[in-house]
Coordinates of C-alpha atoms and ligand atoms in Angstrom, one line a residue:
X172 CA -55.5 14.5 -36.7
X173 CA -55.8 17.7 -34.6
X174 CA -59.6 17.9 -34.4
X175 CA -59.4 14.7 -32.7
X176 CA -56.9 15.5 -30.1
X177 CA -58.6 15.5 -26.8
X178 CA -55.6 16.7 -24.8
X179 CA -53.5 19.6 -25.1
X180 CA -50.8 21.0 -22.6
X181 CA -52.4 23.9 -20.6
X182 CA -52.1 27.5 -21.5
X183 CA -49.2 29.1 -20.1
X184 CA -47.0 26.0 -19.8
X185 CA -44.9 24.8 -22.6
X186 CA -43.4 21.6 -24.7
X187 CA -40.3 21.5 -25.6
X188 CA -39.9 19.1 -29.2
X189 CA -36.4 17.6 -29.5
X190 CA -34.7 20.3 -31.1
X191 CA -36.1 23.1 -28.5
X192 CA -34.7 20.2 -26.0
X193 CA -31.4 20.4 -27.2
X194 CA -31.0 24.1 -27.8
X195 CA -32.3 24.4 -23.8
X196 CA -29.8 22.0 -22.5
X197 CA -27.0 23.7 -24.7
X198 CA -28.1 27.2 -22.9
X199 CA -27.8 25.7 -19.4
X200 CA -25.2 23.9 -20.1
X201 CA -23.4 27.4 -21.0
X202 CA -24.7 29.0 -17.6
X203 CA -23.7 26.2 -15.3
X204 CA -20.1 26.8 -16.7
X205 CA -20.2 29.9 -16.9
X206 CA -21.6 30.3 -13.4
X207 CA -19.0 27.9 -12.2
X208 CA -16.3 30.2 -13.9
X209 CA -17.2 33.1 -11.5
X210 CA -17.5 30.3 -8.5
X211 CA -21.1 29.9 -7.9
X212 CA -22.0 26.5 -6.9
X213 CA -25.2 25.3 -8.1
X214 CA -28.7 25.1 -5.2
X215 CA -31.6 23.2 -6.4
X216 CA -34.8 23.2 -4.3
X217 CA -38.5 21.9 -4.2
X218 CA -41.0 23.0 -6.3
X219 CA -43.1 24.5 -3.3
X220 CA -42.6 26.4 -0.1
X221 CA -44.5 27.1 2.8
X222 CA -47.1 30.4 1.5
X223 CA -45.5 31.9 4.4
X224 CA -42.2 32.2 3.0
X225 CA -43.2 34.0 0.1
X226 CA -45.5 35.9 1.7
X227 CA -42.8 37.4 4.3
X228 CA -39.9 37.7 1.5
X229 CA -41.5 38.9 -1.6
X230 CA -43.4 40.7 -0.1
X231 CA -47.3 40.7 1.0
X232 CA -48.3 43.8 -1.4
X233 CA -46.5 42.6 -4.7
X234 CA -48.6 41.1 -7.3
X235 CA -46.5 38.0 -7.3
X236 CA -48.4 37.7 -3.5
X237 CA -51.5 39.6 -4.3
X238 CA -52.5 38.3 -7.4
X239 CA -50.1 35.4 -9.0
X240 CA -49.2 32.6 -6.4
X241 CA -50.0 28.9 -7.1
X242 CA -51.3 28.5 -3.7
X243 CA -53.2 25.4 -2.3
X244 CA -53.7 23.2 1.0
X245 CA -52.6 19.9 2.0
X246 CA -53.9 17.2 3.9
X247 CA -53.0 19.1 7.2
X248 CA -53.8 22.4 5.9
X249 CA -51.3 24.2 5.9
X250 CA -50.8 26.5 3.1
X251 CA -48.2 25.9 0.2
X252 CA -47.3 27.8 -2.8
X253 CA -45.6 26.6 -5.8
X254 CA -42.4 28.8 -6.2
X255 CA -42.9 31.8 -8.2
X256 CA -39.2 33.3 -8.1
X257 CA -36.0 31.7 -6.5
X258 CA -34.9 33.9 -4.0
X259 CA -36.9 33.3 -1.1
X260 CA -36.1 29.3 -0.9
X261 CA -32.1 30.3 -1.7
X262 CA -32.0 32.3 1.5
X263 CA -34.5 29.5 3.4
X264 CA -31.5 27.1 2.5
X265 CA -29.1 29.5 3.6
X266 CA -30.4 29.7 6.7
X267 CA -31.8 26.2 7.4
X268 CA -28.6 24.7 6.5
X269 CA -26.7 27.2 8.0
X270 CA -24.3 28.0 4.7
X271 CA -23.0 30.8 6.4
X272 CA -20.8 28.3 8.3
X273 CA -19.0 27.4 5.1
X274 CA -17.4 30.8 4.6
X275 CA -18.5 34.6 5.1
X276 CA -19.1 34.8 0.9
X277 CA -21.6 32.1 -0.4
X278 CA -22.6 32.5 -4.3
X279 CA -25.1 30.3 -5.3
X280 CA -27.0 29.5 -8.9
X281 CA -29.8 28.2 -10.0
X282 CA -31.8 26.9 -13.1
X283 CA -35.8 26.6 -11.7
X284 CA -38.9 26.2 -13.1
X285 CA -41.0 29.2 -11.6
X286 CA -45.2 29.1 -11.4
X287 CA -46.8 32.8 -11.7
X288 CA -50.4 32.9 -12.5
X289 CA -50.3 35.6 -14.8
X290 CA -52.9 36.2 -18.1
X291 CA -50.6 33.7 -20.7
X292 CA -48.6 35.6 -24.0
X293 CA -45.8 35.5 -25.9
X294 CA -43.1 35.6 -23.0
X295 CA -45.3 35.6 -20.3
X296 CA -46.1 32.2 -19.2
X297 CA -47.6 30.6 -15.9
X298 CA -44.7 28.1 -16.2
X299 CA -41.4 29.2 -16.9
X300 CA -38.0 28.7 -16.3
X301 CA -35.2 31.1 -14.8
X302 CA -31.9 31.1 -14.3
X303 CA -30.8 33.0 -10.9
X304 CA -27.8 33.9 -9.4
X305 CA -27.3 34.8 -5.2
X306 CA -24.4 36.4 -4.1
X307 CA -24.7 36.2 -0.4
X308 CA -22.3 38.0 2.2
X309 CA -20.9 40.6 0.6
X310 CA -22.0 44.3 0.9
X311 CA -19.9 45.0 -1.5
X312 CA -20.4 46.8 -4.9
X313 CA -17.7 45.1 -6.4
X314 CA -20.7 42.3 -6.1
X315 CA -23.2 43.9 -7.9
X316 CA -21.0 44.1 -10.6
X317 CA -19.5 40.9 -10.5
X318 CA -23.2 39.8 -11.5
X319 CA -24.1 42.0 -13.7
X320 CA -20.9 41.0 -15.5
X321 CA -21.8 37.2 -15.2
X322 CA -25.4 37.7 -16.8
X323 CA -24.0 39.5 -19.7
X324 CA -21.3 37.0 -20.3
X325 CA -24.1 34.7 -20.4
X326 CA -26.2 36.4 -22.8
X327 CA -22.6 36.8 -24.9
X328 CA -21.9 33.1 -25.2
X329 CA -25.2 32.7 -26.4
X330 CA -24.5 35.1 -29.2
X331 CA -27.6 37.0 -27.7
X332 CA -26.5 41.0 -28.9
X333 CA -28.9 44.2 -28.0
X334 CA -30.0 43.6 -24.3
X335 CA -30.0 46.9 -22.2
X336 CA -28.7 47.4 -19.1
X337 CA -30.9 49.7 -16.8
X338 CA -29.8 50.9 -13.3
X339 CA -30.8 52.5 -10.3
X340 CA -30.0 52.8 -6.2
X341 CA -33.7 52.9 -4.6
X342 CA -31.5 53.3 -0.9
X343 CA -31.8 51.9 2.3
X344 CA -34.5 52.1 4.8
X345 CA -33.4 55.0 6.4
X346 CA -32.9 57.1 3.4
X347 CA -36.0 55.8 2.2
X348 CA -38.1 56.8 4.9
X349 CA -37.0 60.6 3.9
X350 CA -38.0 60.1 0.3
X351 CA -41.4 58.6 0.8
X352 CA -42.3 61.3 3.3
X353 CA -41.2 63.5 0.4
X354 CA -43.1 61.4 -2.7
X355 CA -46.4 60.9 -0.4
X356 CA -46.4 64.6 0.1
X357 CA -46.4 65.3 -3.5
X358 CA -48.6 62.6 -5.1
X359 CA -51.2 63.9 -2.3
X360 CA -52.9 66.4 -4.7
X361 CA -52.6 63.8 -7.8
X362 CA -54.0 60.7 -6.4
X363 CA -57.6 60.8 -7.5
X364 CA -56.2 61.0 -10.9
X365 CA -54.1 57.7 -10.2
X366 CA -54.7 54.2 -10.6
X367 CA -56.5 52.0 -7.9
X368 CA -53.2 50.1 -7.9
X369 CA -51.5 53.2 -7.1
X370 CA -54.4 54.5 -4.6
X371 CA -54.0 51.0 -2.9
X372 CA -49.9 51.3 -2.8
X373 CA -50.2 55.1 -1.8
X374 CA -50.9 53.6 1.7
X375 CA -49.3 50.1 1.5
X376 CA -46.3 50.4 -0.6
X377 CA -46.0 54.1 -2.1
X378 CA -42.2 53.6 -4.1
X379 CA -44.2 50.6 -6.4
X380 CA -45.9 53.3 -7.6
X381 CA -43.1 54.5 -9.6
X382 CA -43.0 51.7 -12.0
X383 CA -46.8 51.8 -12.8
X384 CA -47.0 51.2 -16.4
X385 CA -50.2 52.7 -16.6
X386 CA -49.9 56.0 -14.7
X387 CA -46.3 56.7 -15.9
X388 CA -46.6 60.2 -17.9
X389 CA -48.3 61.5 -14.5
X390 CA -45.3 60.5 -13.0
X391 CA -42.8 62.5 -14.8
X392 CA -41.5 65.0 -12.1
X393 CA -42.4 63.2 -8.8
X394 CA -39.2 63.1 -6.4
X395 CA -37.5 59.6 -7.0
X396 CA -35.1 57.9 -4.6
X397 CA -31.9 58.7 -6.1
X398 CA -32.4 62.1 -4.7
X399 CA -32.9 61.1 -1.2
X400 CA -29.7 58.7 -0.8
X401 CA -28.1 58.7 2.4
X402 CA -23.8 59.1 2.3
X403 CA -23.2 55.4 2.2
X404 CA -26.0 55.0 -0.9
X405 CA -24.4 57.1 -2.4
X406 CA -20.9 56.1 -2.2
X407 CA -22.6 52.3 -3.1
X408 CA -23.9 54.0 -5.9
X409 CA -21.2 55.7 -7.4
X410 CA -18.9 52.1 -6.7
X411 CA -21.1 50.3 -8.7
X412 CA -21.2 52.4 -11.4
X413 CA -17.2 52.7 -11.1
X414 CA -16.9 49.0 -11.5
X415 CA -19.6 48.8 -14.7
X416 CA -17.1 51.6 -16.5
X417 CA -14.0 49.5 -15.3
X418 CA -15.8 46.7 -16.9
X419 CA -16.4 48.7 -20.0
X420 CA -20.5 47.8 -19.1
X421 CA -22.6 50.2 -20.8
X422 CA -26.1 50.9 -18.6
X423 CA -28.5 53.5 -18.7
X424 CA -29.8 55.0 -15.3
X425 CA -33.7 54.9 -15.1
X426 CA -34.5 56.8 -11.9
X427 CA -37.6 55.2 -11.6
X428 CA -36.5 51.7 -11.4
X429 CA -37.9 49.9 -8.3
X430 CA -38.4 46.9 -9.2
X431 CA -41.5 44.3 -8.0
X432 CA -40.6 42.5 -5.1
X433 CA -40.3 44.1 -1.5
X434 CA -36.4 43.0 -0.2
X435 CA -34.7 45.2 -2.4
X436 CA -32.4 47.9 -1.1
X437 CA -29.9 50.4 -2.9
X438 CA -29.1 48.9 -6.0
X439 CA -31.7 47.6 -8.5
X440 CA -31.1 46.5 -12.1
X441 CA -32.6 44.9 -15.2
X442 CA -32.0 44.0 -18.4
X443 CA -34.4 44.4 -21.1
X444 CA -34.4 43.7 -25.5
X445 CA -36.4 45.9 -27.5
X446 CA -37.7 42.6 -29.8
X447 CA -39.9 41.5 -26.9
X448 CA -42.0 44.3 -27.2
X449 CA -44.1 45.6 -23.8
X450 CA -42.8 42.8 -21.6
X451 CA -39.7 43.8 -22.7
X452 CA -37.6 42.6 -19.5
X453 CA -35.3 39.7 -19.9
X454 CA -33.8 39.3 -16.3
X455 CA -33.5 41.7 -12.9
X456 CA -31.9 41.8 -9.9
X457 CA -30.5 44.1 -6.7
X458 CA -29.4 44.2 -3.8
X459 CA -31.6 42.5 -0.5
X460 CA -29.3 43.2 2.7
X461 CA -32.9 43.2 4.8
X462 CA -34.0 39.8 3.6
X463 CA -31.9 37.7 5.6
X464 CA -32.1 39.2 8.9
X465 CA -35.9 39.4 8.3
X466 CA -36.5 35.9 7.9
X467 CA -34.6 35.7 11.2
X468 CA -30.9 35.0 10.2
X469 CA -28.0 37.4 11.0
X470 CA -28.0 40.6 9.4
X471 CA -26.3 39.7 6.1
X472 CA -25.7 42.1 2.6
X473 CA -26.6 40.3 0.0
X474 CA -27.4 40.4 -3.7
X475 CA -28.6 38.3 -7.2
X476 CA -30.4 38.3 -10.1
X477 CA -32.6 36.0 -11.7
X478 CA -33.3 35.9 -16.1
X479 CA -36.5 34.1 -17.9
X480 CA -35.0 31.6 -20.1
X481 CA -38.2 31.5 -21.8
X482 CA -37.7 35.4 -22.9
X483 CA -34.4 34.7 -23.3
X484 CA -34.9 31.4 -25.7
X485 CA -37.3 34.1 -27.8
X486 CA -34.3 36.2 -28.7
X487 CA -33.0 33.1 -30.6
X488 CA -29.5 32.4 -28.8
X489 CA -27.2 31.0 -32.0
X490 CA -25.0 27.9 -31.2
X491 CA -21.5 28.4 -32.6
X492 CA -21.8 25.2 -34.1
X493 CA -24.8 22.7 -34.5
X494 CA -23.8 19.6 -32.7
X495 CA -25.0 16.1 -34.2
X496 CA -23.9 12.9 -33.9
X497 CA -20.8 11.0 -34.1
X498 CA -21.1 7.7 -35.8
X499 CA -24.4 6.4 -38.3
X500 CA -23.7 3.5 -38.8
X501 CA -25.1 2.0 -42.3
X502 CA -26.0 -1.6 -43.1
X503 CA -26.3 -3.2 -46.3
X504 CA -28.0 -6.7 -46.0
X505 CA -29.2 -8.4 -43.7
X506 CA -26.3 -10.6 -42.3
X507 CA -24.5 -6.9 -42.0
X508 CA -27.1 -5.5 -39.6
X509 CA -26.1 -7.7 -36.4
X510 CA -22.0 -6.8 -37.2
X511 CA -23.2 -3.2 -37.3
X512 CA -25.7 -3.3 -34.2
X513 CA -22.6 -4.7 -32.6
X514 CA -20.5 -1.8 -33.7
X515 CA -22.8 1.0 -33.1
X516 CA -22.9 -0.4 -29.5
X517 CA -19.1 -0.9 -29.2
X518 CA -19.0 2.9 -30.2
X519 CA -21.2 3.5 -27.2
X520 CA -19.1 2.4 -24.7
X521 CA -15.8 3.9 -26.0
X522 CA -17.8 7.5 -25.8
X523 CA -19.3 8.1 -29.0
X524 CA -22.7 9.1 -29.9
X525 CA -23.5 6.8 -32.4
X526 CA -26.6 4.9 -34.1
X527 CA -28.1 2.8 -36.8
X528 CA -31.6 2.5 -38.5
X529 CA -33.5 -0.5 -37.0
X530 CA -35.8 -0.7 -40.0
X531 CA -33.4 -2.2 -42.8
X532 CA -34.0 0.5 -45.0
X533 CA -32.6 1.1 -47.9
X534 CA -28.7 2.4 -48.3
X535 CA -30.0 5.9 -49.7
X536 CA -32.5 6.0 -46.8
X537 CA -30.0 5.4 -44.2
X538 CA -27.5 7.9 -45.9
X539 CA -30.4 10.3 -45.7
X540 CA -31.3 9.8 -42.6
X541 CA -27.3 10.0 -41.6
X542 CA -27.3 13.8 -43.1
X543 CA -30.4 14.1 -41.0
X544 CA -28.8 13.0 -37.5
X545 CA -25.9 15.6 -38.7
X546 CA -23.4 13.1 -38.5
X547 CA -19.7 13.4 -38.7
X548 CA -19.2 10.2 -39.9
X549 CA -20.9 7.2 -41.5
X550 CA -19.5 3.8 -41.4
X551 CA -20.5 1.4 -43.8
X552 CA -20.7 -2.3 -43.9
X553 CA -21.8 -4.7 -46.3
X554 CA -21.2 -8.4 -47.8
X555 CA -17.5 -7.0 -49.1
X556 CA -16.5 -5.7 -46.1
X557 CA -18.3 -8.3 -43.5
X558 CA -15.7 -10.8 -45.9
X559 CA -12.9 -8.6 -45.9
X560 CA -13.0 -7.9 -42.3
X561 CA -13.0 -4.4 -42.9
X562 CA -15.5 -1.1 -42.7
X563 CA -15.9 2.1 -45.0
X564 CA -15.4 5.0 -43.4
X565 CA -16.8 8.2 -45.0
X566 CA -16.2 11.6 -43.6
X567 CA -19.7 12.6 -44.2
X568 CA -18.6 17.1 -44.6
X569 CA -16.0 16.3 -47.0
X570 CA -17.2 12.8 -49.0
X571 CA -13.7 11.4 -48.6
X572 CA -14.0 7.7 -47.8
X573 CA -11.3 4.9 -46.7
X574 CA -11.7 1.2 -45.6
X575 CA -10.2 0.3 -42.5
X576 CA -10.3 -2.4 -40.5
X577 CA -13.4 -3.7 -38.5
X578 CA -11.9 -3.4 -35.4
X579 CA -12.5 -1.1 -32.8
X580 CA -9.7 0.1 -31.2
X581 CA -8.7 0.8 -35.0
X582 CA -11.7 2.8 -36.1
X583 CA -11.6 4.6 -32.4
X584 CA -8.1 5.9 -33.3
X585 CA -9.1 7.0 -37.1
X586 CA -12.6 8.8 -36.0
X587 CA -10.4 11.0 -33.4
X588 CA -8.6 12.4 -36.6
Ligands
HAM164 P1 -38.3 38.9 -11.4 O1 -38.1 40.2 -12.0 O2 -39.6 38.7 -10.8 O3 -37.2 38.7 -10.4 O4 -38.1 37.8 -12.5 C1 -37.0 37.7 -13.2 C2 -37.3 37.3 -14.6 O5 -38.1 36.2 -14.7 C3 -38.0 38.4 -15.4 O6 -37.2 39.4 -15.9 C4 -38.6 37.6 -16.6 O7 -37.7 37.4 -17.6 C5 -38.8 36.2 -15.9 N1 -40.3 36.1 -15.7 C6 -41.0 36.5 -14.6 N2 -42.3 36.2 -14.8 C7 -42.4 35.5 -15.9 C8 -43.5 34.8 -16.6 N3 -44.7 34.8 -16.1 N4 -43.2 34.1 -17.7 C9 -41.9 34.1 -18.2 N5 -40.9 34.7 -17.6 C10 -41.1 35.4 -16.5 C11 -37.1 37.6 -9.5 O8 -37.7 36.6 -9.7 C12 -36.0 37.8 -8.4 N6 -36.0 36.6 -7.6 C13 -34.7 38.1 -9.0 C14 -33.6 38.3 -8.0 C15 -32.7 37.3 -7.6 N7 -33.4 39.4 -7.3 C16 -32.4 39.1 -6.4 N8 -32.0 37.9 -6.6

């Protein structure tokens, strides 16, 4: 049949078959709770922005602006973008909606669909998914922490085991006006040997430099801005840090940590799993106290993280246990099938997940197709039981099996056993 297919989803976007489906909802269903255990309320918002927006908060010189937006024109022509990361449109609610009236801490979540156009691999898609979390109001460390903490309880309950935690402080603007003086000064001599990337940043954007993946052994001893903090970096620093230990967090400090988008100041952090090879970054965050003020609000600390479900789906979270359905209900003539459609729709509105086969198939078919659905139980009915008023119930783990009464209140009370 393949040869024949005409239509296939585009590259870099992705199907998700019933069983992908479910194992999806099952992981957001674990961050929205868990999200909600730490008090973040949950922010959904449109798929595209003003250009403008992205422009101004990621930052004009990142590749996410330079090279990856979705961008197009409507009828007006004015230009839109379809959202490649979550922050920008989290503080554009903030702000437009004026949050900041509800309290002088807002912490927000979201679970988005995200459009980069990036060259499609494994992990690397031009239509993704990521879950974010926004911590907005607090200049705290304590803060930083308190996330860090969140996404790793996350990646717990998901039985996801060997994601790093790397960290860094890339300081505020005033410290880091001292160190770029400091790094421009010493990557003077070296930048013919550099990448045009790099040339291009020495001028527009000289600290991205340090996380260029292709110049990184020439960048071995340049100065990094951990050793240009002012006091109060510092101090933010070492308080984060404090609160990982009290936490009992391990992290790794990776001086050279910058991250690629523009708003962030002091700290910086990501989170990375050896099994997904070169793009080896699951999730990352840090600390944008500039952002909001920028984009015209009231100067406000703030601070979040967003993680790739998509990378995070390829480390193969493990469900405690596989869910399936309640009820199958099995049917075994004719005159049976309307008693049991009946049932199975009874079952339905007293909160079970419950179903029969439509196709009169045979008993062994519809047992099979009962292990199939996973299903706790299996009620059976046929010409004995439609006579006798009754129903076998079969405990489909165990085998044990016990008439009962067709009656609904009556087989509610024994499948709650
Ligand atoms: P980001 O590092 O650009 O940060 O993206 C976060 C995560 O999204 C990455 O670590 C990666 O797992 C996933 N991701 C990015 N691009 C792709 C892609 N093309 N395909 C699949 N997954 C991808 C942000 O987006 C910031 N908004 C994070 C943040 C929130 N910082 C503060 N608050």
């Amino acid at each position: 049949m393949d040869s024949y297919l005409k239509f296939r989803n585009v590259r870099g976007t992705k199907d998700l078959l019933p069983e992908e489906a479910e194992l999806w909802r099952w992981v957001e269903e674990v961050i929205r709770k868990k999200m909600e255990d730490y008090n973040y309320q949950e922010l959904r918002f449109p798929t595209f922005e003003l250009t403008e927006l992205f422009k101004k908060s990621t930052g004009e010189d990142t590749d996410i602006v330079q090279k990856e937006m979705f961008t197009f024109k409507d009828k007006g022509g004015r230009s839109l973008t379809l959202k490649p990361e979550g922050t920008p449109s989290v503080v554009r609610m903030y702000l437009q909606y004026g949050l900041y009236n509800r309290g002088i801490l807002q912490k927000f979540y979201y679970i988005e669909r995200m459009f980069r156009q990036e060259k499609p691999q494994r992990g690397r898609y031009r239509e993704f998914r990521q879950f974010g979390a926004e911590a907005i109001g607090s200049p705290s460390p304590e803060t930083d922490a308190e996330l860090v903490r969140s996404a790793l309880d996350i990646f717990n309950e998901l039985n996801i085991h060997g994601i790093k935690l790397n960290i860094n402080s890339i300081g505020c603007p005033k410290c880091r006006e001292k160190f770029i003086r400091e790094f421009k000064k010493f990557l003077c001599s070296r930048l013919d040997s550099l990448c045009n990337d790099c040339k291009r940043r020495y001028s527009t954007n000289p600290m991205r430099i340090l996380d260029c993946k292709i110049d990184r052994e020439k960048l071995i001893d340049v100065p990094v801005p951990l050793d240009y903090l002012c006091d109060d970096c510092r101090k933010h620093f070492s308080g984060f840090k404090e609160r990982l230990g009290y936490l009992g967090i391990n992290y790794s400090i990776d001086k050279h940590l910058v991250r690629g988008l523009d708003y962030y100041t002091k700290t910086v952090f990501e989170f990375t799993h050896s099994k997904l090879g070169t793009k080896d970054e699951v999730g990352g965050g840090g600390r944008y106290d500039g952002l909001i003020g920028f984009l015209g609000g009231d100067e406000t600390p703030a601070s979040g993280y967003a993680v790739g479900l998509d990378r995070l789906l390829l480390l193969s979270p493990q469900r405690k246990e596989s869910r399936g359905i309640d009820v199958y209900v099995i049917t075994l003539d004719k005159a049976s099938d309307l008693t049991g459609w009946k049932l199975v729709n009874e079952l339905r509105d007293s909160g079970f997940s419950a179903d029969k086969d439509p196709l009169g198939r045979s008993m062994k078919a519809q047992f099979r197709e009962a292990d199939r659905q996973n299903a706790k139980w299996a009620i059976v009915i046929g010409e004995k039981e439609r006579e006798g008023g009754s129903v076998q119930l079969k405990r489909m783990e165990t085998g044990e099996q016990k008439e009962v009464p067709l009656n609904i209140t009556t087989i509610k009370e024994e499948l709650k056993c």
